Amino acid sequence: MGGRGRSRRTQRKHFRDGRENVWKNEKNEEENGAKNNENGNGNRPVHWQPFAIENAAFDAYYKEQGIVGSEEWDSFIQCLRKPLPAAFRINSSSQFSTDIRSQLEDEFMKSLQGEVTDENDAEGIKSLPWYPDNFAWQSSFSRMQLRKNKNLERFHEFLKQENEIGNITRQEAVSMVPPLFLDVHQNHFVLDMCAAPGSKTFQLLEMIHQESEVGSLPTGMVIANDVDVQRCNLLIHQTKRMCTANLAVTNHEAQHFPSCHMKKNHENAAELSMTELLFDRVLCDVPCSGDGTLRKAPDIWKKWTVGMANGVHCLQLQIAMRGLALLKTGGKMVYSTCSMNPVENEAVVSEILRRCGESVELVDVSTELPQLLRRPGLKSWKVRDKGVWLASHKDACKNGRPGIVPSMFPSGQVHIDTSGSYRKIIDGEVCEDDNNGDDEVEPTGDEANVLVNEVSSLPLERCMRIVPHDQNTGAFFIAVLHKLSPLPVLQTKSSKQSQEPHSDNNDTKTKVVVDDVEVDTKGMDVDVLGTKNGESVEPTADADVIITETDEVPDSNPSKRLKGSEPEQDKTTNKVLSRAEKANDKRKLQVQGKWYGVDPIVYFKDDAILTNIKDFYGIRESFPFERHLITRNSDTNHVKRIYYVSQSVKNVVELNFAAGEQLKITSIGLKMFERQTSKEGTSSPCVFRISSEGLPLLLPYMTKQIACATPVDFKHLLQYKSIKFPDFVDDGFREKLAALSLGCCVVVLNKDNEVCSDPPKVDKSTITIGCWKGRASLSVMVTAIDCQELLERLLVRLGTEKGSLTDDKLANGDEVVKVDAEENVDSEMVTLATVG
């Protein structure tokens, strides 16, 4: 046979990988299994083993730190070893949010109560008492129970359907807490620094839109940022269900999030509404070791080491300080982690307070959300490194631990340089010792006691730590910071010696958990005094405080950096562009300002198309179009999608242009119009149809292409997707459809069977479907799950007293005749939309 083909290549690969070159059959496997099986029963060996849910180093570390008292340690550790209950949140922006809550309260809580047994130790389903309006729920049933039990299986299908629709969001219970302490209102500019996967961002958007009326947009906005491009895509997918024009997604390292401020002498300075991008609220949910998620991710038990926290401490501090620099005076920032380690929690907060002085205060929020059980922050802790406990930075230097920085300790004050002399850093100033560094002087008296067991003088008890066994949740740490005045610029004349104790910190490598995703991170450091390479740094205009790092500090996430996601060197850029020019048949590399590989942001200014859209849909002049429509295609002659941005996002876009496009924006705006490319679309007077995402915002301003349908006809549209005009039950609806132009139209449910005004009045309870009027039929293109969901909600809301939704017969008594393929529009052309 010549040994050709795949088999030969595979054998060579096996040799290269050092695999055993034997042919194994079922008999060999059984013999090997009998030898290796501990029970000796001849069964095949089980290669998969459950995760070990214990770690001696973990136990020793947290027992010493005193996270919980010794009398409750057993309850604490037993709870950590149990699976985490599933939690989900009803999206308050959903039109059916109260209906879903009622269904959970009246139907599932009662029907599933009988499934609770002592054997599975389940609590059934219950609302989380501390979450507003009973919109957060928790289920203690395991996945196996949900699949095998018929009653639970129905509940499981309900969760999957509502999550896919966007009515609920599956989210860990403690992960819902940080946004609740930000006190977000509709006029606030909010920055989510480490936003992916987007559950907290969704909460922030709900808060922004909570007070807005139908057809209006909030004056604030949310910028959701993440360092990884792929996780940005996950973030976009999660927040897309919100259908908001007040969101922008950016792709930056959080610790280097750019200051977007107008350049001096800008030609259009008078036209800009804002000159610098600062935020009223900042959510700083930083990457961490993630040991608070042990119940959800049991693989962390085996991987956990104390170095995971030590290696990420400085990165967390960088991100937090950058967040405060971008925060407006009078604004609030929430710092949070899903870790229990004080090195990542209290140590970071205490260093923030030391650096910022009286400019920032730690807010006492103990009276807020009173039903949320939480514990005060620690005021004393130790640092462990390579098997050695360190009570102070002096101990770290004595034991040769140059990667352990002073900010990890409660006082953050004692510092020893390479000559062995002591230095204290008080309020950003270096206090020299009396011996001029000739000999090491041992501290005496009270100072010696402080070094043995340091206790912070800062009000760290205002922080909150959520532990698992208090309310059967995961673990979390939260601190609320209030910016009282501009941050001080810390400067000092410092020698290069003062940086040497930190210089080896880059050798520390660890794995960091960012929302259950492991990230390889090297230890990072920020000079406490705001110096770089031993030289004082002058203040800059783009931040309130100087935050620098040593030259050796690597990219915070090099393993996830994608090619083309950052500005390339000139030589590389020219090479890429030349390839694009040669490949005429391929899509050219998109350029957004200085960012390569990202779609540009272009204002849509085609007056002919805009006039055609306005006339076709009868859009009132009061709807703001000027400089609110953008595209992501530099070739304006081939625009497929038009996005709409709010006034707040528009101001940010204009400021970003004036600042030289400092922001790398991956997603922005609400998809409003889409070009219809099917045969039916080309024959329509308007080639652009209204996107389902943009329909709720645009509908109150439309005067044409709208028809009111009775509940029966509305139900038939959802059931059969395409219906010929003679098959509609209501004559008035049929006549209205005949008067509409060919193309995109909107069908509004006339739930009261009353005479519908023209155009119909729109409020938060209005239910609509985007449709396409063909030559002989009306088509709606929605997924089966969308149809099923809306039909169920209509049955609950309208009931069957009047028989309005029980008549499945059409006007002529025949079954629905399927329309020809030419009359069907593409599968994404028209989708379900609701207002409110």
GROMACS .gro file of N, CA and C in nm, residues 681-796:
model
  348
  681GLY      N    1  -3.685   4.284  -0.112
  681GLY     CA    2  -3.630   4.409  -0.064
  681GLY      C    3  -3.597   4.505  -0.176
  682THR      N    4  -3.550   4.453  -0.288
  682THR     CA    5  -3.513   4.542  -0.399
  682THR      C    6  -3.635   4.605  -0.465
  683SER      N    7  -3.752   4.544  -0.450
  683SER     CA    8  -3.873   4.601  -0.511
  683SER      C    9  -3.945   4.696  -0.418
  684SER      N   10  -3.897   4.708  -0.295
  684SER     CA   11  -3.959   4.798  -0.199
  684SER      C   12  -3.915   4.942  -0.224
  685PRO      N   13  -4.002   5.041  -0.201
  685PRO     CA   14  -3.961   5.181  -0.216
  685PRO      C   15  -3.846   5.220  -0.124
  686CYS      N   16  -3.829   5.147  -0.012
  686CYS     CA   17  -3.721   5.176   0.082
  686CYS      C   18  -3.640   5.049   0.104
  687VAL      N   19  -3.513   5.054   0.070
  687VAL     CA   20  -3.430   4.933   0.079
  687VAL      C   21  -3.384   4.906   0.221
  688PHE      N   22  -3.404   5.002   0.312
  688PHE     CA   23  -3.363   4.981   0.451
  688PHE      C   24  -3.486   4.948   0.536
  689ARG      N   25  -3.475   4.842   0.611
  689ARG     CA   26  -3.581   4.802   0.702
  689ARG      C   27  -3.541   4.840   0.845
  690ILE      N   28  -3.641   4.847   0.932
  690ILE     CA   29  -3.616   4.880   1.071
  690ILE      C   30  -3.570   4.754   1.144
  691SER      N   31  -3.457   4.764   1.213
  691SER     CA   32  -3.408   4.651   1.291
  691SER      C   33  -3.495   4.631   1.415
  692SER      N   34  -3.507   4.508   1.460
  692SER     CA   35  -3.588   4.480   1.578
  692SER      C   36  -3.532   4.549   1.701
  693GLU      N   37  -3.400   4.565   1.708
  693GLU     CA   38  -3.341   4.632   1.823
  693GLU      C   39  -3.380   4.779   1.830
  694GLY      N   40  -3.391   4.843   1.714
  694GLY     CA   41  -3.420   4.985   1.712
  694GLY      C   42  -3.568   5.020   1.707
  695LEU      N   43  -3.653   4.919   1.684
  695LEU     CA   44  -3.796   4.946   1.670
  695LEU      C   45  -3.860   5.008   1.794
  696PRO      N   46  -3.829   4.960   1.916
  696PRO     CA   47  -3.893   5.023   2.033
  696PRO      C   48  -3.863   5.172   2.046
  697LEU      N   49  -3.744   5.213   2.007
  697LEU     CA   50  -3.708   5.355   2.017
  697LEU      C   51  -3.773   5.437   1.908
  698LEU      N   52  -3.785   5.382   1.789
  698LEU     CA   53  -3.834   5.458   1.674
  698LEU      C   54  -3.986   5.459   1.664
  699LEU      N   55  -4.053   5.356   1.715
  699LEU     CA   56  -4.197   5.341   1.695
  699LEU      C   57  -4.279   5.462   1.739
  700PRO      N   58  -4.252   5.525   1.855
  700PRO     CA   59  -4.334   5.640   1.895
  700PRO      C   60  -4.328   5.758   1.798
  701TYR      N   61  -4.229   5.758   1.709
  701TYR     CA   62  -4.212   5.868   1.615
  701TYR      C   63  -4.258   5.832   1.475
  702MET      N   64  -4.308   5.710   1.452
  702MET     CA   65  -4.351   5.666   1.320
  702MET      C   66  -4.498   5.701   1.298
  703THR      N   67  -4.531   5.740   1.176
  703THR     CA   68  -4.670   5.770   1.139
  703THR      C   69  -4.718   5.686   1.022
  704LYS      N   70  -4.629   5.613   0.956
  704LYS     CA   71  -4.664   5.530   0.842
  704LYS      C   72  -4.616   5.387   0.863
  705GLN      N   73  -4.667   5.299   0.778
  705GLN     CA   74  -4.630   5.157   0.779
  705GLN      C   75  -4.662   5.089   0.912
  706ILE      N   76  -4.776   5.126   0.971
  706ILE     CA   77  -4.818   5.068   1.098
  706ILE      C   78  -4.962   5.017   1.085
  707ALA      N   79  -4.988   4.899   1.139
  707ALA     CA   80  -5.124   4.844   1.136
  707ALA      C   81  -5.153   4.776   1.269
  708CYS      N   82  -5.276   4.794   1.318
  708CYS     CA   83  -5.319   4.731   1.444
  708CYS      C   84  -5.390   4.599   1.415
  709ALA      N   85  -5.353   4.495   1.487
  709ALA     CA   86  -5.411   4.362   1.467
  709ALA      C   87  -5.486   4.319   1.592
  710THR      N   88  -5.593   4.246   1.572
  710THR     CA   89  -5.667   4.188   1.684
  710THR      C   90  -5.584   4.076   1.746
  711PRO      N   91  -5.615   4.034   1.868
  711PRO     CA   92  -5.538   3.926   1.931
  711PRO      C   93  -5.538   3.797   1.849
  712VAL      N   94  -5.648   3.767   1.780
  712VAL     CA   95  -5.653   3.644   1.701
  712VAL      C   96  -5.557   3.651   1.584
  713ASP      N   97  -5.561   3.761   1.507
  713ASP     CA   98  -5.470   3.774   1.394
  713ASP      C   99  -5.325   3.784   1.440
  714PHE      N  100  -5.303   3.849   1.554
  714PHE     CA  101  -5.168   3.860   1.607
  714PHE      C  102  -5.115   3.722   1.645
  715LYS      N  103  -5.204   3.641   1.704
  715LYS     CA  104  -5.164   3.506   1.741
  715LYS      C  105  -5.133   3.422   1.617
  716HIS      N  106  -5.215   3.437   1.512
  716HIS     CA  107  -5.191   3.360   1.390
  716HIS      C  108  -5.058   3.398   1.325
  717LEU      N  109  -5.022   3.524   1.331
  717LEU     CA  110  -4.893   3.565   1.277
  717LEU      C  111  -4.778   3.496   1.350
  718LEU      N  112  -4.789   3.485   1.481
  718LEU     CA  113  -4.684   3.418   1.557
  718LEU      C  114  -4.683   3.268   1.532
  719GLN      N  115  -4.801   3.210   1.510
  719GLN     CA  116  -4.809   3.066   1.490
  719GLN      C  117  -4.761   3.024   1.352
  720TYR      N  118  -4.803   3.097   1.249
  720TYR     CA  119  -4.781   3.050   1.113
  720TYR      C  120  -4.673   3.127   1.038
  721LYS      N  121  -4.622   3.234   1.094
  721LYS     CA  122  -4.511   3.312   1.038
  721LYS      C  123  -4.547   3.388   0.911
  722SER      N  124  -4.613   3.323   0.817
  722SER     CA  125  -4.653   3.389   0.692
  722SER      C  126  -4.800   3.359   0.664
  723ILE      N  127  -4.878   3.464   0.639
  723ILE     CA  128  -5.022   3.448   0.615
  723ILE      C  129  -5.062   3.533   0.494
  724LYS      N  130  -5.139   3.471   0.405
  724LYS     CA  131  -5.190   3.546   0.291
  724LYS      C  132  -5.300   3.641   0.337
  725PHE      N  133  -5.312   3.753   0.268
  725PHE     CA  134  -5.404   3.859   0.311
  725PHE      C  135  -5.549   3.811   0.331
  726PRO      N  136  -5.605   3.727   0.240
  726PRO     CA  137  -5.746   3.685   0.260
  726PRO      C  138  -5.768   3.601   0.385
  727ASP      N  139  -5.660   3.547   0.443
  727ASP     CA  140  -5.674   3.457   0.558
  727ASP      C  141  -5.684   3.528   0.693
  728PHE      N  142  -5.669   3.659   0.693
  728PHE     CA  143  -5.681   3.731   0.820
  728PHE      C  144  -5.828   3.740   0.861
  729VAL      N  145  -5.855   3.732   0.990
  729VAL     CA  146  -5.991   3.730   1.042
  729VAL      C  147  -6.055   3.868   1.039
  730ASP      N  148  -5.981   3.968   1.080
  730ASP     CA  149  -6.036   4.103   1.094
  730ASP      C  150  -6.031   4.176   0.959
  731ASP      N  151  -6.148   4.224   0.914
  731ASP     CA  152  -6.154   4.295   0.785
  731ASP      C  153  -6.079   4.428   0.793
  732GLY      N  154  -6.092   4.498   0.907
  732GLY     CA  155  -6.025   4.626   0.921
  732GLY      C  156  -5.874   4.612   0.912
  733PHE      N  157  -5.820   4.508   0.972
  733PHE     CA  158  -5.675   4.485   0.966
  733PHE      C  159  -5.632   4.452   0.824
  734ARG      N  160  -5.717   4.373   0.752
  734ARG     CA  161  -5.685   4.337   0.615
  734ARG      C  162  -5.683   4.461   0.526
  735GLU      N  163  -5.778   4.550   0.548
  735GLU     CA  164  -5.783   4.674   0.468
  735GLU      C  165  -5.664   4.765   0.499
  736LYS      N  166  -5.624   4.770   0.624
  736LYS     CA  167  -5.509   4.852   0.660
  736LYS      C  168  -5.381   4.800   0.596
  737LEU      N  169  -5.369   4.668   0.593
  737LEU     CA  170  -5.250   4.610   0.529
  737LEU      C  171  -5.247   4.642   0.381
  738ALA      N  172  -5.363   4.642   0.317
  738ALA     CA  173  -5.368   4.670   0.174
  738ALA      C  174  -5.321   4.811   0.144
  739ALA      N  175  -5.340   4.903   0.238
  739ALA     CA  176  -5.301   5.042   0.217
  739ALA      C  177  -5.153   5.066   0.240
  740LEU      N  178  -5.083   4.970   0.301
  740LEU     CA  179  -4.940   4.988   0.329
  740LEU      C  180  -4.857   4.965   0.204
  741SER      N  181  -4.743   5.029   0.198
  741SER     CA  182  -4.650   5.010   0.087
  741SER      C  183  -4.577   4.878   0.102
  742LEU      N  184  -4.526   4.829  -0.009
  742LEU     CA  185  -4.449   4.705  -0.008
  742LEU      C  186  -4.320   4.725   0.071
  743GLY      N  187  -4.293   4.634   0.163
  743GLY     CA  188  -4.169   4.644   0.239
  743GLY      C  189  -4.192   4.628   0.388
  744CYS      N  190  -4.102   4.685   0.467
  744CYS     CA  191  -4.106   4.670   0.612
  744CYS      C  192  -4.225   4.743   0.671
  745CYS      N  193  -4.291   4.682   0.768
  745CYS     CA  194  -4.402   4.745   0.838
  745CYS      C  195  -4.406   4.694   0.982
  746VAL      N  196  -4.491   4.753   1.062
  746VAL     CA  197  -4.501   4.718   1.204
  746VAL      C  198  -4.645   4.682   1.235
  747VAL      N  199  -4.664   4.567   1.302
  747VAL     CA  200  -4.797   4.525   1.346
  747VAL      C  201  -4.804   4.543   1.497
  748VAL      N  202  -4.906   4.619   1.541
  748VAL     CA  203  -4.925   4.648   1.683
  748VAL      C  204  -5.045   4.568   1.733
  749LEU      N  205  -5.029   4.506   1.850
  749LEU     CA  206  -5.138   4.429   1.909
  749LEU      C  207  -5.242   4.524   1.969
  750ASN      N  208  -5.366   4.512   1.921
  750ASN     CA  209  -5.478   4.587   1.976
  750ASN      C  210  -5.543   4.499   2.082
  751LYS      N  211  -5.489   4.502   2.203
  751LYS     CA  212  -5.527   4.407   2.307
  751LYS      C  213  -5.669   4.426   2.357
  752ASP      N  214  -5.724   4.547   2.343
  752ASP     CA  215  -5.858   4.575   2.395
  752ASP      C  216  -5.966   4.565   2.288
  753ASN      N  217  -5.930   4.531   2.165
  753ASN     CA  218  -6.026   4.520   2.054
  753ASN      C  219  -6.104   4.650   2.033
  754GLU      N  220  -6.039   4.761   2.062
  754GLU     CA  221  -6.101   4.891   2.041
  754GLU      C  222  -6.053   4.950   1.910
  755VAL      N  223  -6.118   5.058   1.871
  755VAL     CA  224  -6.077   5.127   1.748
  755VAL      C  225  -5.938   5.186   1.771
  756CYS      N  226  -5.847   5.147   1.686
  756CYS     CA  227  -5.707   5.189   1.701
  756CYS      C  228  -5.685   5.321   1.630
  757SER      N  229  -5.620   5.414   1.699
  757SER     CA  230  -5.591   5.544   1.638
  757SER      C  231  -5.485   5.527   1.530
  758ASP      N  232  -5.472   5.627   1.447
  758ASP     CA  233  -5.377   5.622   1.337
  758ASP      C  234  -5.287   5.746   1.342
  759PRO      N  235  -5.162   5.735   1.381
  759PRO     CA  236  -5.093   5.615   1.427
  759PRO      C  237  -5.135   5.578   1.568
  760PRO      N  238  -5.116   5.452   1.606
  760PRO     CA  239  -5.160   5.409   1.739
  760PRO      C  240  -5.075   5.471   1.850
  761LYS      N  241  -5.135   5.485   1.966
  761LYS     CA  242  -5.063   5.536   2.082
  761LYS      C  243  -4.971   5.426   2.136
  762VAL      N  244  -4.855   5.470   2.177
  762VAL     CA  245  -4.753   5.375   2.223
  762VAL      C  246  -4.718   5.403   2.368
  763ASP      N  247  -4.716   5.298   2.450
  763ASP     CA  248  -4.669   5.309   2.588
  763ASP      C  249  -4.587   5.184   2.621
  764LYS      N  250  -4.550   5.169   2.747
  764LYS     CA  251  -4.462   5.059   2.786
  764LYS      C  252  -4.529   4.922   2.771
  765SER      N  253  -4.660   4.919   2.767
  765SER     CA  254  -4.729   4.790   2.754
  765SER      C  255  -4.755   4.752   2.609
  766THR      N  256  -4.721   4.840   2.514
  766THR     CA  257  -4.746   4.813   2.373
  766THR      C  258  -4.660   4.697   2.323
  767ILE      N  259  -4.722   4.604   2.254
  767ILE     CA  260  -4.652   4.487   2.198
  767ILE      C  261  -4.658   4.495   2.046
  768THR      N  262  -4.542   4.484   1.984
  768THR     CA  263  -4.535   4.498   1.839
  768THR      C  264  -4.453   4.385   1.778
  769ILE      N  265  -4.475   4.365   1.649
  769ILE     CA  266  -4.395   4.271   1.571
  769ILE      C  267  -4.354   4.341   1.443
  770GLY      N  268  -4.225   4.339   1.413
  770GLY     CA  269  -4.179   4.387   1.284
  770GLY      C  270  -4.210   4.285   1.177
  771CYS      N  271  -4.266   4.330   1.066
  771CYS     CA  272  -4.309   4.238   0.959
  771CYS      C  273  -4.261   4.289   0.824
  772TRP      N  274  -4.283   4.206   0.723
  772TRP     CA  275  -4.253   4.242   0.585
  772TRP      C  276  -4.377   4.215   0.501
  773LYS      N  277  -4.426   4.320   0.438
  773LYS     CA  278  -4.542   4.305   0.351
  773LYS      C  279  -4.496   4.269   0.211
  774GLY      N  280  -4.538   4.149   0.166
  774GLY     CA  281  -4.507   4.108   0.030
  774GLY      C  282  -4.622   4.142  -0.063
  775ARG      N  283  -4.617   4.085  -0.182
  775ARG     CA  284  -4.722   4.114  -0.281
  775ARG      C  285  -4.855   4.052  -0.241
  776ALA      N  286  -4.853   3.937  -0.174
  776ALA     CA  287  -4.980   3.869  -0.141
  776ALA      C  288  -4.987   3.822   0.002
  777SER      N  289  -4.885   3.847   0.081
  777SER     CA  290  -4.886   3.794   0.217
  777SER      C  291  -4.808   3.885   0.311
  778LEU      N  292  -4.826   3.858   0.438
  778LEU     CA  293  -4.752   3.928   0.543
  778LEU      C  294  -4.667   3.826   0.617
  779SER      N  295  -4.539   3.856   0.635
  779SER     CA  296  -4.446   3.759   0.694
  779SER      C  297  -4.379   3.817   0.818
  780VAL      N  298  -4.366   3.734   0.917
  780VAL     CA  299  -4.283   3.768   1.032
  780VAL      C  300  -4.176   3.660   1.043
  781MET      N  301  -4.054   3.701   1.062
  781MET     CA  302  -3.944   3.606   1.075
  781MET      C  303  -3.888   3.614   1.217
  782VAL      N  304  -3.941   3.527   1.302
  782VAL     CA  305  -3.892   3.519   1.438
  782VAL      C  306  -3.860   3.373   1.468
  783THR      N  307  -3.773   3.351   1.561
  783THR     CA  308  -3.737   3.214   1.597
  783THR      C  309  -3.853   3.147   1.668
  784ALA      N  310  -3.852   3.016   1.667
  784ALA     CA  311  -3.958   2.940   1.731
  784ALA      C  312  -3.967   2.971   1.881
  785ILE      N  313  -3.852   2.990   1.943
  785ILE     CA  314  -3.853   3.018   2.087
  785ILE      C  315  -3.910   3.156   2.116
  786ASP      N  316  -3.886   3.252   2.026
  786ASP     CA  317  -3.945   3.384   2.042
  786ASP      C  318  -4.097   3.377   2.031
  787CYS      N  319  -4.145   3.303   1.933
  787CYS     CA  320  -4.290   3.289   1.915
  787CYS      C  321  -4.354   3.222   2.036
  788GLN      N  322  -4.292   3.115   2.082
  788GLN     CA  323  -4.347   3.043   2.196
  788GLN      C  324  -4.352   3.131   2.319
  789GLU      N  325  -4.246   3.208   2.343
  789GLU     CA  326  -4.242   3.295   2.461
  789GLU      C  327  -4.352   3.400   2.456
  790LEU      N  328  -4.368   3.467   2.343
  790LEU     CA  329  -4.467   3.573   2.334
  790LEU      C  330  -4.609   3.518   2.342
  791LEU      N  331  -4.631   3.403   2.282
  791LEU     CA  332  -4.764   3.343   2.290
  791LEU      C  333  -4.800   3.309   2.435
  792GLU      N  334  -4.704   3.255   2.510
  792GLU     CA  335  -4.730   3.223   2.650
  792GLU      C  336  -4.760   3.348   2.731
  793ARG      N  337  -4.686   3.454   2.705
  793ARG     CA  338  -4.708   3.578   2.779
  793ARG      C  339  -4.844   3.640   2.745
  794LEU      N  340  -4.883   3.630   2.619
  794LEU     CA  341  -5.013   3.685   2.580
  794LEU      C  342  -5.128   3.607   2.643
  795LEU      N  343  -5.112   3.475   2.652
  795LEU     CA  344  -5.216   3.396   2.716
  795LEU      C  345  -5.231   3.433   2.863
  796VAL      N  346  -5.119   3.462   2.928
  796VAL     CA  347  -5.125   3.500   3.069
  796VAL      C  348  -5.187   3.637   3.085
   0.00000   0.00000   0.00000
